[in-house]
Amino acid sequence: MSTPLVNEFDNWIRTRFVDLNTELESLYFAQDKKEQIQGVGEELKLALITEGDQFVQQLLHEGNTDEGFDSGFDLLGNVGFLMSASRRHEMDEKHPALKSASALAMQLGASLGVVPRFASAHLETHNRAQNGKYKTFTHLDDEKVFLDYNTRGVFGFIRASEALLHILPLGVSHPVTLDLLNTAKDALEKVVENNTALFNELDVDRFFYNVRPYYKTHKVGRHEYRGANAGDFAGINVIDLLLGLCRGNDPYYSQLLVDKFLFMRPEEQLTLRDCMRRTSLMDEFLAVSDEERESQWFKINLSAFLDVCEAHGETARQHHSQLISRFIESPAAKYELAHRQDMTASGPPLEVLLAALQKLHDLRTASYREDIQTRHQDVQTLRSYL
Ligand code: HEM
């Protein structure tokens, strides 16, 4: 249940807000220099921020109406949509309207236990459709293509993570563990299929110029918060940790988790925290005694486990060498924008982000690296048991 005012704001976000953003995007896209935002469509930008602010002012006045977590989280998403669009249109961050939006976002974020900005759950797993349409920034087909496939991808990872979580109480030698490993593998293979479809259907320039800019880092109150990305859900890390490809005591990986926690919904934060304290399936397989390795279950379940690792590695390879390369790296190089400070959702320059993502790729694919510890050797050892 939400208050009438919350519903009116939601309705504005689903209609007029989308119209204004779409009009602005078509003005930007019609230019030779499509990244040129300043001085273009100024009256539309002003309408966006002043109309949005009227709702925000009233909502601030209405105060904490305690309509429950989901309602508060949804409202935070709507304020976040407004702030991210203002950032995308490069409006002055000292604009009084943004101060009020910050105040409302901080009140909501702090009370809910999440970052005070919109996160990927608002776009993907918790984006309620009305009459077939979920919330988007624009009416552009490419935004819908991107979000449809992102949401499918996220649910694919979640399905795989849930199957792996069910293995924990059963142990690696349980006969039904085989079924669960196969379920995880199938779900990850679906992610790969889904990413291939995204790769083929998404228009590079539209995504680069008109969709991604809404996911930039921006300020709320005094602090800068990184943008939303499709990775802000626990499932992907649950898979990393339970398979054992990434480890919570690895400083690079734990930093990534620390930075990510508050971008997830609280129930996801709990799941992930719990996983950080578990023994991975890889370590369980490695700990099987010489004698037990002769048992029938061992090779069957181990082989299925290694297939899941391979499928997870494939999703990482694909994300890196197809999606990031085609939709970010290549256009940034082609249009000579790679050195722009705001190229990435998380803030660092593109080459720094790419090096960090390469590390993640190498962990997930258990590749050999001299400078960091991956599970390359352990995977080889397990393979030798087959
Ligand atoms: C993170 C690009 C689609 C899953 C990222 C990041 C980039 C990126 C650049 C790093 C964010 C930052 O810190 O700036 C892309 C592009 C896509 C795409 C260009 C398609 C056009 C997807 C899809 C999924 C996905 C469909 C599947 C759910 C992730 C995950 C992360 C992430 C899990 C967090 C880092 C990690 O754990 O791997 N993506 N992405 N991405 N993306 Fe994507």
XYZ file of C-alpha atoms and ligand atoms in Angstrom:
429
model
C 0.000 0.000 0.000
C 1.227 3.481 -0.830
C -0.102 6.968 -0.161
C -1.982 8.805 -2.970
C 0.964 11.180 -3.346
C 3.427 8.320 -3.766
C 1.139 6.906 -6.465
C 0.893 10.240 -8.270
C 4.664 10.551 -8.324
C 4.939 6.982 -9.598
C 2.487 7.808 -12.340
C 4.495 10.891 -13.329
C 7.707 8.804 -13.440
C 5.947 6.296 -15.717
C 4.561 8.893 -18.132
C 5.618 12.549 -18.372
C 9.154 11.854 -17.077
C 9.672 9.246 -19.816
C 8.316 11.619 -22.485
C 10.693 14.399 -21.415
C 13.753 12.131 -21.344
C 12.854 10.681 -24.729
C 12.523 14.133 -26.277
C 15.881 15.134 -24.866
C 17.506 11.932 -26.119
C 16.248 12.547 -29.630
C 17.702 16.084 -29.575
C 21.098 14.805 -28.383
C 21.133 11.926 -30.833
C 20.353 14.166 -33.810
C 23.610 16.093 -33.287
C 26.988 15.343 -34.843
C 28.471 15.382 -31.375
C 25.933 13.207 -29.604
C 27.710 13.531 -26.258
C 27.093 17.299 -26.285
C 24.418 17.894 -23.623
C 24.971 21.426 -22.330
C 22.730 24.028 -23.957
C 20.488 21.454 -25.648
C 16.776 21.236 -24.746
C 17.186 23.499 -21.716
C 13.429 24.155 -21.341
C 12.746 20.400 -21.288
C 15.395 19.865 -18.639
C 13.900 22.640 -16.537
C 10.435 21.106 -16.859
C 11.803 17.748 -15.761
C 13.457 19.061 -12.646
C 10.748 21.519 -11.570
C 7.849 19.133 -12.107
C 9.760 16.377 -10.319
C 10.597 18.735 -7.483
C 6.936 19.529 -6.854
C 6.366 15.892 -5.961
C 9.575 15.642 -3.961
C 8.693 18.726 -1.861
C 5.294 17.323 -0.992
C 6.724 13.894 -0.251
C 9.311 15.402 2.075
C 6.502 17.246 3.795
C 4.428 14.067 4.069
C 7.356 12.554 5.963
C 7.876 8.962 6.950
C 4.500 7.418 6.332
C 5.764 3.913 7.166
C 3.946 2.154 4.371
C 6.330 -0.779 4.581
C 9.655 -1.719 3.045
C 8.501 -2.366 -0.495
C 6.679 0.910 -0.793
C 9.673 2.832 0.615
C 12.082 0.989 -1.664
C 9.943 1.724 -4.686
C 9.719 5.410 -3.785
C 13.498 5.524 -3.378
C 13.724 4.145 -6.912
C 11.503 6.921 -8.223
C 13.491 9.683 -6.518
C 16.596 7.931 -7.828
C 15.213 7.941 -11.365
C 14.744 11.707 -11.113
C 18.261 12.277 -9.741
C 19.919 10.012 -12.311
C 18.082 11.695 -15.154
C 19.233 15.090 -13.835
C 22.778 13.773 -13.780
C 22.396 12.375 -17.279
C 21.219 15.740 -18.561
C 24.187 17.345 -16.788
C 22.090 19.657 -14.664
C 23.859 21.634 -11.987
C 24.173 19.379 -8.952
C 23.708 22.419 -6.693
C 20.225 23.032 -8.099
C 17.836 23.457 -5.105
C 15.533 20.769 -6.519
C 18.342 18.243 -6.301
C 18.955 19.192 -2.669
C 15.388 18.231 -1.802
C 15.641 15.025 -3.816
C 18.859 14.175 -1.951
C 17.145 14.784 1.379
C 14.298 12.430 0.497
C 16.652 9.791 -0.953
C 18.854 9.863 2.158
C 15.891 9.582 4.493
C 14.613 6.576 2.553
C 18.001 4.900 1.992
C 19.037 5.196 5.634
C 15.726 3.833 6.905
C 15.768 0.913 4.461
C 19.445 -0.040 4.868
C 20.454 0.554 1.240
C 22.311 3.244 -0.743
C 20.295 6.466 -1.177
C 19.982 6.164 -4.950
C 18.237 3.931 -7.425
C 19.907 0.556 -7.772
C 19.628 -2.165 -10.366
C 16.813 -3.934 -8.482
C 14.645 -0.911 -9.294
C 15.231 -1.504 -12.994
C 15.292 -5.264 -13.036
C 14.110 -7.711 -10.377
C 11.753 -5.299 -8.556
C 10.468 -3.176 -11.412
C 6.708 -3.684 -11.396
C 5.009 -3.634 -14.784
C 1.644 -1.946 -15.217
C -0.359 -3.183 -18.160
C 2.759 -4.831 -19.591
C 5.078 -1.854 -19.175
C 7.729 -1.585 -16.490
C 9.585 1.603 -15.547
C 12.207 2.951 -17.918
C 13.901 6.299 -18.423
C 12.908 6.595 -22.069
C 10.566 5.080 -24.664
C 13.563 3.888 -26.683
C 13.423 0.285 -27.869
C 17.073 -0.212 -27.027
C 16.507 0.607 -23.382
C 13.800 -2.045 -23.280
C 15.973 -4.601 -25.073
C 18.789 -3.929 -22.613
C 16.548 -4.227 -19.557
C 14.579 -7.252 -20.759
C 17.788 -9.211 -21.265
C 19.455 -7.903 -18.139
C 16.495 -8.994 -16.070
C 16.511 -12.434 -17.680
C 20.272 -12.678 -17.095
C 19.944 -11.724 -13.443
C 17.201 -14.315 -12.884
C 19.360 -16.929 -14.633
C 22.174 -16.281 -12.160
C 19.695 -16.294 -9.269
C 18.336 -19.703 -10.347
C 21.873 -21.102 -10.480
C 22.728 -19.630 -7.073
C 19.592 -21.083 -5.485
C 20.419 -24.566 -6.773
C 23.944 -24.283 -5.335
C 22.629 -23.046 -1.982
C 20.445 -26.158 -1.730
C 23.582 -28.294 -1.952
C 25.031 -26.903 1.284
C 22.986 -29.048 3.680
C 23.214 -32.111 1.399
C 26.969 -32.184 0.834
C 28.887 -32.981 -2.344
C 28.383 -36.753 -2.191
C 24.566 -36.687 -2.013
C 22.900 -38.259 -5.079
C 20.507 -35.297 -5.451
C 23.476 -32.911 -5.484
C 23.965 -34.125 -9.038
C 20.489 -32.845 -10.005
C 21.190 -29.499 -8.365
C 24.534 -29.116 -10.127
C 22.828 -29.860 -13.427
C 20.142 -27.271 -12.665
C 22.858 -24.697 -11.959
C 24.644 -25.558 -15.200
C 21.427 -25.277 -17.241
C 20.625 -21.909 -15.682
C 24.100 -20.570 -16.486
C 23.867 -21.843 -20.037
C 20.614 -19.914 -20.333
C 22.462 -16.771 -19.215
C 24.933 -17.338 -22.040
C 22.101 -17.770 -24.581
C 20.423 -14.680 -23.279
C 23.607 -12.605 -23.498
C 24.110 -13.764 -27.076
C 20.631 -12.487 -27.938
C 21.418 -9.163 -26.251
C 24.696 -8.953 -28.148
C 22.857 -9.452 -31.438
C 19.857 -7.223 -30.813
C 21.182 -4.162 -29.008
C 22.213 -1.172 -31.131
C 25.709 -0.039 -30.127
C 25.274 3.708 -30.614
C 21.830 3.905 -29.055
C 23.011 2.014 -25.996
C 26.208 4.008 -25.727
C 24.691 7.444 -26.181
C 21.105 7.160 -24.927
C 20.867 4.332 -22.403
C 24.114 3.976 -20.436
C 24.374 7.645 -19.456
C 21.467 7.128 -17.013
C 23.611 4.725 -14.982
C 26.358 7.157 -14.109
C 27.781 7.852 -10.731
C 26.221 10.872 -8.999
C 26.096 12.781 -5.743
C 23.432 12.339 -3.096
C 23.958 14.767 -0.236
C 27.688 15.087 0.323
C 28.733 11.743 -1.139
C 29.171 10.411 -4.619
C 27.475 7.042 -5.269
C 28.433 4.798 -8.113
C 25.856 3.945 -10.737
C 23.665 0.907 -10.987
C 24.931 -2.068 -12.941
C 23.431 -5.425 -13.742
C 25.660 -7.005 -11.110
C 24.011 -5.586 -8.027
C 22.345 -8.729 -6.775
C 23.739 -11.416 -4.494
C 23.305 -14.400 -6.841
C 26.389 -13.860 -8.969
C 28.645 -13.657 -5.906
C 26.880 -16.570 -4.229
C 27.891 -18.610 -7.301
C 31.494 -17.294 -7.177
C 31.827 -18.117 -3.490
C 30.017 -21.457 -3.395
C 31.857 -22.774 -6.430
C 35.038 -21.476 -4.762
C 36.303 -19.624 -7.849
C 36.413 -16.394 -5.838
C 37.192 -16.194 -2.140
C 36.042 -13.838 0.568
C 39.581 -13.574 1.974
C 40.975 -12.318 -1.331
C 41.425 -8.555 -0.805
C 40.400 -7.664 -4.351
C 37.235 -9.718 -4.202
C 36.266 -8.734 -0.656
C 36.667 -5.072 -1.594
C 34.239 -5.655 -4.446
C 31.748 -7.201 -2.030
C 32.153 -4.448 0.547
C 31.473 -1.828 -2.131
C 28.429 -3.695 -3.317
C 26.572 -4.633 -0.138
C 24.431 -1.538 0.227
C 23.490 -1.608 -3.447
C 21.540 -4.792 -2.741
C 18.233 -5.268 -1.010
C 18.657 -6.235 2.668
C 17.549 -9.862 2.195
C 20.224 -10.257 -0.480
C 22.821 -8.745 1.835
C 22.002 -11.448 4.401
C 22.285 -14.279 1.877
C 25.635 -13.047 0.692
C 27.001 -12.537 4.205
C 26.018 -16.074 5.071
C 27.800 -17.427 1.973
C 31.001 -15.649 2.916
C 31.203 -17.900 5.973
C 30.701 -21.196 4.110
C 33.154 -23.786 2.818
C 33.055 -23.783 -0.962
C 32.072 -26.836 -2.972
C 35.520 -26.793 -4.566
C 37.163 -27.074 -1.157
C 34.787 -29.896 -0.253
C 35.749 -31.829 -3.383
C 39.439 -31.190 -2.737
C 39.067 -32.517 0.813
C 37.632 -35.905 -0.249
C 39.950 -38.677 0.961
C 41.930 -40.927 -1.439
C 39.701 -43.811 -0.459
C 36.419 -41.981 -1.007
C 37.649 -40.773 -4.402
C 37.263 -44.389 -5.521
C 33.511 -44.304 -4.786
C 31.089 -44.161 -7.667
C 29.510 -40.807 -6.711
C 32.825 -38.976 -6.787
C 33.539 -38.833 -10.500
C 29.891 -38.273 -11.405
C 29.360 -35.356 -9.037
C 32.819 -33.903 -9.593
C 32.355 -33.914 -13.333
C 29.018 -32.103 -12.962
C 30.663 -29.616 -10.587
C 33.444 -28.845 -13.069
C 30.823 -28.339 -15.778
C 29.143 -25.697 -13.599
C 32.508 -23.952 -13.129
C 33.012 -24.044 -16.888
C 29.539 -22.595 -17.548
C 30.119 -19.819 -14.997
C 33.474 -19.057 -16.631
C 31.735 -18.862 -19.989
C 29.300 -16.203 -18.726
C 32.318 -14.166 -17.547
C 34.193 -14.614 -20.837
C 31.142 -13.509 -22.737
C 30.409 -10.478 -20.533
C 33.990 -9.358 -20.955
C 34.906 -10.177 -24.511
C 31.506 -9.571 -26.075
C 29.295 -7.217 -24.078
C 31.856 -4.860 -22.563
C 34.043 -4.895 -25.606
C 31.263 -4.255 -28.133
C 29.085 -1.835 -26.206
C 31.604 0.200 -24.212
C 35.224 -0.294 -25.170
C 34.824 -0.087 -28.939
C 32.481 2.929 -29.093
C 34.545 4.767 -26.458
C 37.649 4.244 -28.608
C 35.850 4.959 -31.880
C 34.416 8.241 -30.661
C 37.581 9.087 -28.711
C 35.730 9.307 -25.416
C 37.691 6.680 -23.475
C 39.337 9.317 -21.278
C 36.136 10.951 -20.141
C 35.858 10.705 -16.379
C 32.254 9.580 -16.474
C 32.608 6.642 -18.874
C 31.982 4.017 -16.210
C 29.163 3.371 -13.787
C 31.590 3.015 -10.904
C 33.658 6.107 -11.610
C 37.261 5.063 -12.399
C 38.715 5.707 -15.851
C 37.752 3.068 -18.382
C 41.152 1.372 -18.558
C 41.267 1.018 -14.756
C 37.789 -0.506 -14.703
C 38.677 -2.854 -17.553
C 41.770 -4.104 -15.713
C 39.653 -4.747 -12.600
C 37.018 -6.577 -14.633
C 39.776 -8.630 -16.293
C 40.790 -9.836 -12.827
C 37.256 -10.909 -12.107
C 37.144 -12.671 -15.445
C 40.396 -14.516 -14.662
C 39.117 -15.618 -11.250
C 35.845 -16.904 -12.683
C 37.550 -18.729 -15.543
C 40.230 -20.120 -13.169
C 42.890 -18.804 -15.542
C 46.565 -18.926 -14.696
C 47.939 -15.599 -13.419
C 51.296 -14.903 -11.888
C 50.226 -11.831 -9.958
C 47.012 -13.002 -8.301
C 45.804 -16.242 -6.799
C 43.206 -17.959 -8.927
C 41.926 -21.542 -8.587
C 43.760 -22.599 -11.745
C 45.888 -25.247 -10.024
C 43.019 -26.592 -7.912
C 40.809 -27.010 -10.957
C 43.650 -28.884 -12.694
C 44.005 -31.161 -9.656
C 40.270 -31.905 -9.658
C 40.330 -32.604 -13.390
C 43.125 -35.095 -12.855
C 40.793 -37.112 -10.571
C 38.286 -37.748 -13.350
C 29.168 -5.040 -14.349
C 28.967 -3.766 -18.962
C 25.135 -6.643 -19.588
C 26.151 -8.690 -15.371
C 29.407 -4.398 -15.520
C 30.343 -3.337 -15.721
C 30.302 -2.993 -17.023
C 29.324 -3.824 -17.652
C 31.148 -1.924 -17.700
C 31.195 -2.697 -14.642
C 30.384 -1.590 -14.043
C 31.179 -0.457 -13.541
O 31.760 -0.607 -12.456
O 31.253 0.585 -14.207
C 27.887 -4.428 -19.527
C 27.398 -4.208 -20.871
C 26.313 -5.000 -21.040
C 26.136 -5.742 -19.805
C 28.022 -3.251 -21.857
C 25.417 -5.163 -22.231
C 25.237 -4.268 -23.137
C 25.083 -7.475 -18.501
C 24.154 -8.560 -18.345
C 24.455 -9.156 -17.179
C 25.561 -8.426 -16.581
C 23.059 -8.967 -19.331
C 23.755 -10.358 -16.612
C 23.089 -10.327 -15.547
C 27.062 -7.876 -14.736
C 27.604 -8.135 -13.430
C 28.428 -7.047 -13.113
C 28.424 -6.182 -14.247
C 27.297 -9.345 -12.577
C 29.184 -6.759 -11.803
C 30.570 -7.183 -11.884
C 30.593 -8.684 -11.828
O 30.313 -9.246 -10.758
O 30.876 -9.265 -12.890
N 28.794 -4.676 -16.717
N 27.106 -5.360 -18.915
N 25.910 -7.416 -17.411
N 27.581 -6.699 -15.204
Fe 27.384 -6.065 -17.069
